[in-house]
PDB file of C-alpha atoms in Angstrom:
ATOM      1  CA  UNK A  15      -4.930  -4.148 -11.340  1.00 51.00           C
ATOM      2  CA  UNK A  16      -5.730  -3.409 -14.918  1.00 70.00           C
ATOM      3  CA  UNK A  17      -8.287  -0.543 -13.982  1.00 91.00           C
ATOM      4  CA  UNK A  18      -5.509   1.778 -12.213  1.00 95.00           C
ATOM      5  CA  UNK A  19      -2.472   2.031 -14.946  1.00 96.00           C
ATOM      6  CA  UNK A  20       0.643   4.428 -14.579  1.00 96.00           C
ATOM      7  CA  UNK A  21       3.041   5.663 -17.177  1.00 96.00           C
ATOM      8  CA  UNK A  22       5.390   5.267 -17.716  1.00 96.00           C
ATOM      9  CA  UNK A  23       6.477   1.934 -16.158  1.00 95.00           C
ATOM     10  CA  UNK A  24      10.236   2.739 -16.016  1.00 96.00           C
ATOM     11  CA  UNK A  25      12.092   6.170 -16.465  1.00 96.00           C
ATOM     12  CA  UNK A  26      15.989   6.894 -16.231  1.00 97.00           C
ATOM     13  CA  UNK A  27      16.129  10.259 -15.280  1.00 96.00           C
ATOM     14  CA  UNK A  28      19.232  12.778 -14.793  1.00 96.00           C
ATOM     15  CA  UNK A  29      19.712  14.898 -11.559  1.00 97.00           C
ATOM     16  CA  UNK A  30      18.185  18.519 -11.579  1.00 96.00           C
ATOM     17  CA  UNK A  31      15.286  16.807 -14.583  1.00 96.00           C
ATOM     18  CA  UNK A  32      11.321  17.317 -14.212  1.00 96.00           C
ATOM     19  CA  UNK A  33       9.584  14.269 -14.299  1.00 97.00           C
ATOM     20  CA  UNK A  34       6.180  13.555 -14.416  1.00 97.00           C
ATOM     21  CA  UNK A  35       4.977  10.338 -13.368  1.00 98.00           C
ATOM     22  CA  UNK A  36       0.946   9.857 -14.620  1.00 97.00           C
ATOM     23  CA  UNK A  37      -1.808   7.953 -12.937  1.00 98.00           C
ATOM     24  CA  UNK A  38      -5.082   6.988 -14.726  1.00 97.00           C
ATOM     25  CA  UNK A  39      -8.229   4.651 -13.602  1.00 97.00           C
ATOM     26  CA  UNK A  40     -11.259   3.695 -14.806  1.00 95.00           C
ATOM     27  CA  UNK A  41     -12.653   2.470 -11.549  1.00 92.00           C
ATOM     28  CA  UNK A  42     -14.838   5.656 -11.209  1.00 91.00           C
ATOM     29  CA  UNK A  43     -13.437   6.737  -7.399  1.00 91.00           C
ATOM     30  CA  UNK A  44     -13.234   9.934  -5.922  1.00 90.00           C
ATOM     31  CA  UNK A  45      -9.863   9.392  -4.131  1.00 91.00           C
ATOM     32  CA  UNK A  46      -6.396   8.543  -5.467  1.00 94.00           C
ATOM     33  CA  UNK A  47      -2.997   8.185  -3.773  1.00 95.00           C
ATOM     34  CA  UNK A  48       0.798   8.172  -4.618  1.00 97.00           C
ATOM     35  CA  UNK A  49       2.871   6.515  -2.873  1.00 97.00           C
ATOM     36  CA  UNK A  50       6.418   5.522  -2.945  1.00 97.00           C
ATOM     37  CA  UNK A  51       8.249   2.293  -1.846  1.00 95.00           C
ATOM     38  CA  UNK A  52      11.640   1.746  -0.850  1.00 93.00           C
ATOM     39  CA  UNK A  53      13.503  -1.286  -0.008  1.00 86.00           C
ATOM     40  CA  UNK A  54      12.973  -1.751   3.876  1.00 85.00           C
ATOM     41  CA  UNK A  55      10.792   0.975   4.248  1.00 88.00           C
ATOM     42  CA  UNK A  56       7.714  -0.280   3.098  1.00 89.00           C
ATOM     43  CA  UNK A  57       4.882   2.493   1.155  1.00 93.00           C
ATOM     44  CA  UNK A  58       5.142   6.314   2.465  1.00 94.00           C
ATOM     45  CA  UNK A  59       2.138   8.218   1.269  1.00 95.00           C
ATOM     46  CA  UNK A  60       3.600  11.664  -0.890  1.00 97.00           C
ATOM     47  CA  UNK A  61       0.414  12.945  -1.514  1.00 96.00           C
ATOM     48  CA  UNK A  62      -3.834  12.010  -1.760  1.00 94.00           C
ATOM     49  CA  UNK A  63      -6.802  13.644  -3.362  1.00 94.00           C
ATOM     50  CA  UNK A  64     -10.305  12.798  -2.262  1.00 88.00           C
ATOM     51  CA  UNK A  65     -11.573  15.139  -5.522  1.00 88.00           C
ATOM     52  CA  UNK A  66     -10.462  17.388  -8.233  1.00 91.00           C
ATOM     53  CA  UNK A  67     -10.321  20.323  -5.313  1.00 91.00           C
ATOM     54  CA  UNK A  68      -8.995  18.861  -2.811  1.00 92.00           C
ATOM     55  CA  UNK A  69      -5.284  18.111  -2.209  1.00 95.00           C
ATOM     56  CA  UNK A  70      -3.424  16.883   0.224  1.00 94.00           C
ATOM     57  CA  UNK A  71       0.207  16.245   1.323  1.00 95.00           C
ATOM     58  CA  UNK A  72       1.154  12.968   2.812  1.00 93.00           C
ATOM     59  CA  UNK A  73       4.511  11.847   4.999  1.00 91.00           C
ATOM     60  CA  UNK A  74       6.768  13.050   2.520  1.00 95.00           C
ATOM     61  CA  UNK A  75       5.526  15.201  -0.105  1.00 95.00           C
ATOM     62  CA  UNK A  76       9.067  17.729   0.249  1.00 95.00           C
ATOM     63  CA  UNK A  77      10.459  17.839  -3.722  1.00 95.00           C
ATOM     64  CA  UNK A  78       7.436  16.702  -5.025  1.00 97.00           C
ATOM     65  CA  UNK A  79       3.578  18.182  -6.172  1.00 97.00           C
ATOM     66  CA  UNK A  80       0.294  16.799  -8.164  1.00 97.00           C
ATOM     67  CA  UNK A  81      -1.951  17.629 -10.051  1.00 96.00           C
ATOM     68  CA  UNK A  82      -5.523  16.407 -10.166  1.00 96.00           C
ATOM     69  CA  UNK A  83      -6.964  16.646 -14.002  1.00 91.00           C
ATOM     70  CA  UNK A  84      -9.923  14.926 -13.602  1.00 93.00           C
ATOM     71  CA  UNK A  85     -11.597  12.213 -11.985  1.00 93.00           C
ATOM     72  CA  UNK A  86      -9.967   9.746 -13.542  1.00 95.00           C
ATOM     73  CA  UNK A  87      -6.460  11.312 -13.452  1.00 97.00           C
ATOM     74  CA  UNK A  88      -3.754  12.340 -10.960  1.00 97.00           C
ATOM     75  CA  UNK A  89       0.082  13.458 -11.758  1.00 98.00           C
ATOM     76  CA  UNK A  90       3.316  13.074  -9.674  1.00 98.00           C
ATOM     77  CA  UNK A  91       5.706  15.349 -10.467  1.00 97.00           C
ATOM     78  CA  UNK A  92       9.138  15.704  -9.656  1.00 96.00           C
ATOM     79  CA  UNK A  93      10.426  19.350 -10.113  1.00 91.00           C
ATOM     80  CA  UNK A  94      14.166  19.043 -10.156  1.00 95.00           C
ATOM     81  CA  UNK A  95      14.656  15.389  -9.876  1.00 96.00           C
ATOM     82  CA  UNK A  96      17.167  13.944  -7.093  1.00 96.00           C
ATOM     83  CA  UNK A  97      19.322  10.830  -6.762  1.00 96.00           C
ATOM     84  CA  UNK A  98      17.241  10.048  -3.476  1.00 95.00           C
ATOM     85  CA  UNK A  99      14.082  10.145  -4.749  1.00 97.00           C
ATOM     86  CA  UNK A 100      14.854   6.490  -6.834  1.00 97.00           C
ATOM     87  CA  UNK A 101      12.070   4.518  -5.932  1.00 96.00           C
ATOM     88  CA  UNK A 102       9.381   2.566  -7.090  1.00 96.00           C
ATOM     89  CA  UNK A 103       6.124   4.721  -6.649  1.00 97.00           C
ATOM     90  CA  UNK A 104       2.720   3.548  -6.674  1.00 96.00           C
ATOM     91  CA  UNK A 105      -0.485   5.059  -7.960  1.00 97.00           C
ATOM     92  CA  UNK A 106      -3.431   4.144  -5.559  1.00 94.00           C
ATOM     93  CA  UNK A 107      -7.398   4.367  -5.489  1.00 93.00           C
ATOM     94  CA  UNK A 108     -10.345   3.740  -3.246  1.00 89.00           C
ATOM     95  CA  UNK A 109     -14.417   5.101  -3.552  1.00 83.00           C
ATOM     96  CA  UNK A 110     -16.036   6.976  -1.614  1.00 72.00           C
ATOM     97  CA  UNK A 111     -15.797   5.143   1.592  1.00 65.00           C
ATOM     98  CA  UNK A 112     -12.226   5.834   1.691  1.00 55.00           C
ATOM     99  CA  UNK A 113     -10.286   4.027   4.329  1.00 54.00           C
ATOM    100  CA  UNK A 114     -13.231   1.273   4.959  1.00 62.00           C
ATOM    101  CA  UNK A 115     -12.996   0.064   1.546  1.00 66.00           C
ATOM    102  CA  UNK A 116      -9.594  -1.392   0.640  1.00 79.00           C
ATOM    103  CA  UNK A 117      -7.089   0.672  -1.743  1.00 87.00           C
ATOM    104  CA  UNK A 118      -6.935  -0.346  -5.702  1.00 90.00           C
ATOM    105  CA  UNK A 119      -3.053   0.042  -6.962  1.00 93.00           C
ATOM    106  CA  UNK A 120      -1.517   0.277  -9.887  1.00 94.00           C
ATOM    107  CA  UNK A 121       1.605  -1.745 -11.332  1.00 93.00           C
ATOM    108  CA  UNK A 122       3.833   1.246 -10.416  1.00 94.00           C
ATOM    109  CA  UNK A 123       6.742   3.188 -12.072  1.00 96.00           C
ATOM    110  CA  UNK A 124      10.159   2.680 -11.377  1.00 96.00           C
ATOM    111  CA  UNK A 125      11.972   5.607 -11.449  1.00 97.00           C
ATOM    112  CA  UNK A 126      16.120   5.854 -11.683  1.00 97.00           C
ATOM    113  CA  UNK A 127      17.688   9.324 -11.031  1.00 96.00           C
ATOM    114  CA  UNK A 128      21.226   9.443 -11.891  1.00 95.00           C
TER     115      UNK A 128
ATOM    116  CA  UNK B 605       0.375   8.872  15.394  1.00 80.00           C
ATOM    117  CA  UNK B 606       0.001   5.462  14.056  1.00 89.00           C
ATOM    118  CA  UNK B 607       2.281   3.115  13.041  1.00 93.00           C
ATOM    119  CA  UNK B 608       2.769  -0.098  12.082  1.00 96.00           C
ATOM    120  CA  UNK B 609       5.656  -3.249  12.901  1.00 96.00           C
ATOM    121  CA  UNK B 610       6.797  -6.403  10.972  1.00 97.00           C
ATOM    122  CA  UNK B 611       9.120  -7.893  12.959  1.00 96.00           C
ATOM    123  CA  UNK B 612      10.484 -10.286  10.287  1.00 96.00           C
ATOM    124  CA  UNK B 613      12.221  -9.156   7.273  1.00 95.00           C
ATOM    125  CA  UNK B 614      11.514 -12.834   5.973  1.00 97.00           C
ATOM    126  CA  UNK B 615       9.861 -15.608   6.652  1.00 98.00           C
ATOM    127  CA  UNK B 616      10.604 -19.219   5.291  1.00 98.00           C
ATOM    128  CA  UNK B 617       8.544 -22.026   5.317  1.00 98.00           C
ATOM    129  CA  UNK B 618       8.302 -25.733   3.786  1.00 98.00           C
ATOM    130  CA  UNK B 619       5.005 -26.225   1.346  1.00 97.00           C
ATOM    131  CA  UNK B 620       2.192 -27.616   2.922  1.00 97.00           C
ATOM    132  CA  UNK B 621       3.065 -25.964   6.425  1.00 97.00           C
ATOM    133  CA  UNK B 622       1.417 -23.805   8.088  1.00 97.00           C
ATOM    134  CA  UNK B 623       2.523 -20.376   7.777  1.00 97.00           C
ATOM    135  CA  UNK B 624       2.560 -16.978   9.845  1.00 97.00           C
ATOM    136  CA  UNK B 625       3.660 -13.516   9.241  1.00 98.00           C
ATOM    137  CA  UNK B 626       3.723 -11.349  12.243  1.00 98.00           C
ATOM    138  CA  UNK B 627       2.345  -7.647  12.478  1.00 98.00           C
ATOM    139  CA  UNK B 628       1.966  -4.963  15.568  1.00 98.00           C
ATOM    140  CA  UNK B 629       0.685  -2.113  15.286  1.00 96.00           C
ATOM    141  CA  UNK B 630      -0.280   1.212  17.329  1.00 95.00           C
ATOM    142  CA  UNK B 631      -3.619   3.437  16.713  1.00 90.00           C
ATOM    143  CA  UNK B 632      -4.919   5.979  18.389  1.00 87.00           C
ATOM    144  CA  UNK B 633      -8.471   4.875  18.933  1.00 85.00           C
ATOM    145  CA  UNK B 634      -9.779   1.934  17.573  1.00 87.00           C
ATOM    146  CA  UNK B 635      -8.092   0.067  14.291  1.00 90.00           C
ATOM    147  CA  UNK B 636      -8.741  -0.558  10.888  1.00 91.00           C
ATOM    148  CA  UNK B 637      -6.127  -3.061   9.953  1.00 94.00           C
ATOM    149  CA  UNK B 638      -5.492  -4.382   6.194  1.00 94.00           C
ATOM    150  CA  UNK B 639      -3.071  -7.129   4.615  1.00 97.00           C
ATOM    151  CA  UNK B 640      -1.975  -6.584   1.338  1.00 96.00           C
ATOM    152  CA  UNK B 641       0.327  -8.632  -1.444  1.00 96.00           C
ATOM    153  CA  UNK B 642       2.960  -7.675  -3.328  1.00 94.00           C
ATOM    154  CA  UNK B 643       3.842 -10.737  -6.227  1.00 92.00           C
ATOM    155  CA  UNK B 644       7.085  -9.111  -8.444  1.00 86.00           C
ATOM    156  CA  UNK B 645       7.104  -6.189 -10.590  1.00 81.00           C
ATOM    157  CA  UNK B 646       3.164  -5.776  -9.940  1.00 85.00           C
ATOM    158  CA  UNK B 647       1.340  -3.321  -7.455  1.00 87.00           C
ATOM    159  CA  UNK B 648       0.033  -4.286  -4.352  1.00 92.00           C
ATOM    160  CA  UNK B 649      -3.515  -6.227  -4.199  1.00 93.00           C
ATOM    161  CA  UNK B 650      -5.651  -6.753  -1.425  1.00 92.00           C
ATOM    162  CA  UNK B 651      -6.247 -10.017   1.065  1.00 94.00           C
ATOM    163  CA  UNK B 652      -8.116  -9.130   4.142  1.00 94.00           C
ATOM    164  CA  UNK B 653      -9.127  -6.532   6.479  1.00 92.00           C
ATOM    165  CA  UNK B 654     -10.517  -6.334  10.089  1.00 93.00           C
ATOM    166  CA  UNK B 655     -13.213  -3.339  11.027  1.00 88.00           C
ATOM    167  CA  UNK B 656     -14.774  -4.800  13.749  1.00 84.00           C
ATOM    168  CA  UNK B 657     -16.992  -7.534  15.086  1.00 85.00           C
ATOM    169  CA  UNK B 658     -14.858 -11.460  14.927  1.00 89.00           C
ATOM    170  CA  UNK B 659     -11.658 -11.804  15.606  1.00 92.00           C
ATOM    171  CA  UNK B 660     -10.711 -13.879  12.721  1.00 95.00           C
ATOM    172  CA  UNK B 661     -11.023 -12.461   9.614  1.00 95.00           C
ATOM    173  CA  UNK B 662     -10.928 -14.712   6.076  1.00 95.00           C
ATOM    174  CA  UNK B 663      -9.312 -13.625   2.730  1.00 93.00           C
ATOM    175  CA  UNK B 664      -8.789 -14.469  -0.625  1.00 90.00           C
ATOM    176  CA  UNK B 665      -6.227 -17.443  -1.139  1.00 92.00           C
ATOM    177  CA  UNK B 666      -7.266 -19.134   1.755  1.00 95.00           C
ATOM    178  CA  UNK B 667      -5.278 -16.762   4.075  1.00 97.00           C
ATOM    179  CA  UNK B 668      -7.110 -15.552   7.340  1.00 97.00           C
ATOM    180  CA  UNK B 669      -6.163 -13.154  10.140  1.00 97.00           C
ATOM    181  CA  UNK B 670      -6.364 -12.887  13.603  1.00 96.00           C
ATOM    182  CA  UNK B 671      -6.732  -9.387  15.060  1.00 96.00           C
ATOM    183  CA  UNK B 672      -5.872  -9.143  19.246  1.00 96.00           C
ATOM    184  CA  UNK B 673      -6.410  -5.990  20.867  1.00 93.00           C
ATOM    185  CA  UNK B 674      -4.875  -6.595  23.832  1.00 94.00           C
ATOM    186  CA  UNK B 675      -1.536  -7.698  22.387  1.00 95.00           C
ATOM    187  CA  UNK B 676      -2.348  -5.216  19.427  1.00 96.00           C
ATOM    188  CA  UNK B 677      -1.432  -7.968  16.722  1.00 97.00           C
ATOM    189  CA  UNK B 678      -3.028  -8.775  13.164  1.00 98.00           C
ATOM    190  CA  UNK B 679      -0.267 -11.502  12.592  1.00 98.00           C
ATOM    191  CA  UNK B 680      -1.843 -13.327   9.133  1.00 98.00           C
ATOM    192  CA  UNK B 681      -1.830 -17.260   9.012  1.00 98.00           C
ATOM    193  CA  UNK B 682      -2.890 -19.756   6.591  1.00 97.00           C
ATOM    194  CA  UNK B 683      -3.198 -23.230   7.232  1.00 96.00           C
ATOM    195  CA  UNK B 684      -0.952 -24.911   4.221  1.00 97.00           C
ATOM    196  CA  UNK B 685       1.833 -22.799   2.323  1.00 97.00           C
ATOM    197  CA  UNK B 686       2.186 -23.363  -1.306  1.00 97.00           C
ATOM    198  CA  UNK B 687       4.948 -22.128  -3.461  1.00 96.00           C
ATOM    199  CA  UNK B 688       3.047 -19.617  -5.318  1.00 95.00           C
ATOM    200  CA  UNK B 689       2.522 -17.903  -1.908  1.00 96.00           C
ATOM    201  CA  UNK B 690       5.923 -16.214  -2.250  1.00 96.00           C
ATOM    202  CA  UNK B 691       5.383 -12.612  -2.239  1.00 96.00           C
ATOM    203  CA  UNK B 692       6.261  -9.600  -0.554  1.00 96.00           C
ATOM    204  CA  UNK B 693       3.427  -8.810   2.575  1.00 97.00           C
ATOM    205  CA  UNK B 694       2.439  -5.696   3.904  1.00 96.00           C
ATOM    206  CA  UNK B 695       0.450  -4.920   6.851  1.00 97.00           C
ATOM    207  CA  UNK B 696      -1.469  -1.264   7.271  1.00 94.00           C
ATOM    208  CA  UNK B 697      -3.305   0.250  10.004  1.00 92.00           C
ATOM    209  CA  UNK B 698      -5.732   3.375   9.798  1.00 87.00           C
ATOM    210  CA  UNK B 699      -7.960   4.363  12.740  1.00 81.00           C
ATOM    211  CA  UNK B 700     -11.904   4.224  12.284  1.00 74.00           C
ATOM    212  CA  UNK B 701     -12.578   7.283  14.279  1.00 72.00           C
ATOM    213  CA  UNK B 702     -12.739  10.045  12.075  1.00 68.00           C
ATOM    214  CA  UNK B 703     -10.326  10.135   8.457  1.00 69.00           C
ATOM    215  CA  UNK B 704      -6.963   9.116   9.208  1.00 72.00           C
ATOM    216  CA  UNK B 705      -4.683   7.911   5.818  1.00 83.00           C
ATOM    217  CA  UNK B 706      -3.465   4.547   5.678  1.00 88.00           C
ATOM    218  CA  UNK B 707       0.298   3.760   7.291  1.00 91.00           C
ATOM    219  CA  UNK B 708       1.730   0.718   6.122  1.00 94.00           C
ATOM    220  CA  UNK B 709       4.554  -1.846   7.734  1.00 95.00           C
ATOM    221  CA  UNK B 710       7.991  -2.314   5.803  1.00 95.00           C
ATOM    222  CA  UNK B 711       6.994  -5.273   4.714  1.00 95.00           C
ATOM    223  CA  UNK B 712       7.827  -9.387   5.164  1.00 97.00           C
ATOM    224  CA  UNK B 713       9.219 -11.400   2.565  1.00 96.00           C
ATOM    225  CA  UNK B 714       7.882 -14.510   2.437  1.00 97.00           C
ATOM    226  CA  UNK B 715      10.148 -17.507   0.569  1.00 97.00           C
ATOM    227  CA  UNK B 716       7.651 -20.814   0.734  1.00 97.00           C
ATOM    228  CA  UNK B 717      10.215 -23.745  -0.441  1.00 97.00           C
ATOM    229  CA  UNK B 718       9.390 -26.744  -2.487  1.00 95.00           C
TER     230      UNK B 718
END
């Protein structure tokens, strides 16, 4: 979906690195989600904001944090980067209505830590 | 806790067959349940959902759903496969009584042949 984009769309990373991964829509909702996806797994939810002030962890937010900038923006970061955390992650929205109205995602990142 | 089962890592089926991808799920409560596409290298996008009221539920692409509560299934059908129907499918559950996030099945593969 054009209206959620992430950057960047691929990123080779070295063990012990900080990475940011970045999220940005233009949809105008309140909440936005990260997930990440790995093969047989499915999504896990790292983290969700339903507004600037509000933050909260997901299944498996351990090695990771956010940061909400604005409406319209949301950050994954990765402080010291691990082999295990190679996945494809996800940047998510929905408005107001949260869970009743359906989620909006992005094309996702792929990230590679060596 | 709620969670979320796709019994088949793939499914394969001929064009122009009818096709059915399975999904079980557990909620405490009652269920919001959600089918979502995955096509390659792009994000997930949304087909159906079930909140409440009829049991079948219709989509986009001509897929529909059928949600049983007693055999807590939301196993999504459509009536004729076509190729471009190949995609990744995930199933996700949330509960409607009060906010609960979104947990999502590993996902089905779903190879429609020629």
């Amino acid at each position: 979906d054009a209206d959620v984009t992430q950057t960047p769309r691929n990123r080779i990373t070295k063990t012990g690195k900080r990475i940011m991964l970045e999220c940005s829509q233009t949809k105008g909702h309140d909440r936005m989600y990260w997930y990440r996806q790995d093969p047989g797994l499915g999504l896990r939810l790292i983290y969700y904001s339903f507004d600037v002030k509000d933050i909260n962890k997901g299944e498996i937010s351990d090695g990771y944090s956010v940061s909400r900038q604005a409406q319209a923006k949301f950050s994954l970061s990765l402080e010291s980067a691990i082999p295990n955390q190679t996945a494809l992650y996800f940047c998510a929205t929905s408005d107001r209505g949260g869970i009743y109205n359906e989620q909006f995602f992005g094309p996702g990142t792929r990230l590679t830590v060596l | 806790a709620q969670s979320v089962a796709q019994p088949e890592d793939q499914v394969n089926v001929a064009e122009g067959n009818p096709l059915t991808v399975k999904c079980t799920y557990s909620v405490s409560g009652n269920p919001y349940l959600f089918w979502y596409v995955q096509y390659p290298n792009r994000g997930l996008q949304f087909l159906l959902k079930y909140i409440t009221g009829d049991n079948l539920v219709k989509g986009s692409y001509g897929f529909e759903a059928e949600f049983n509560k007693s055999q807590t299934s939301f196993h999504l059908k459509k009536p004729s496969a076509l190729v471009s129907d190949s995609a990744l499918y995930f199933c996700a559950v949330t509960r409607r009584e009060g906010y609960s996030t979104l947990t999502f099945g590993k996902g089905t593969m779903l190879l429609v042949s020629p």
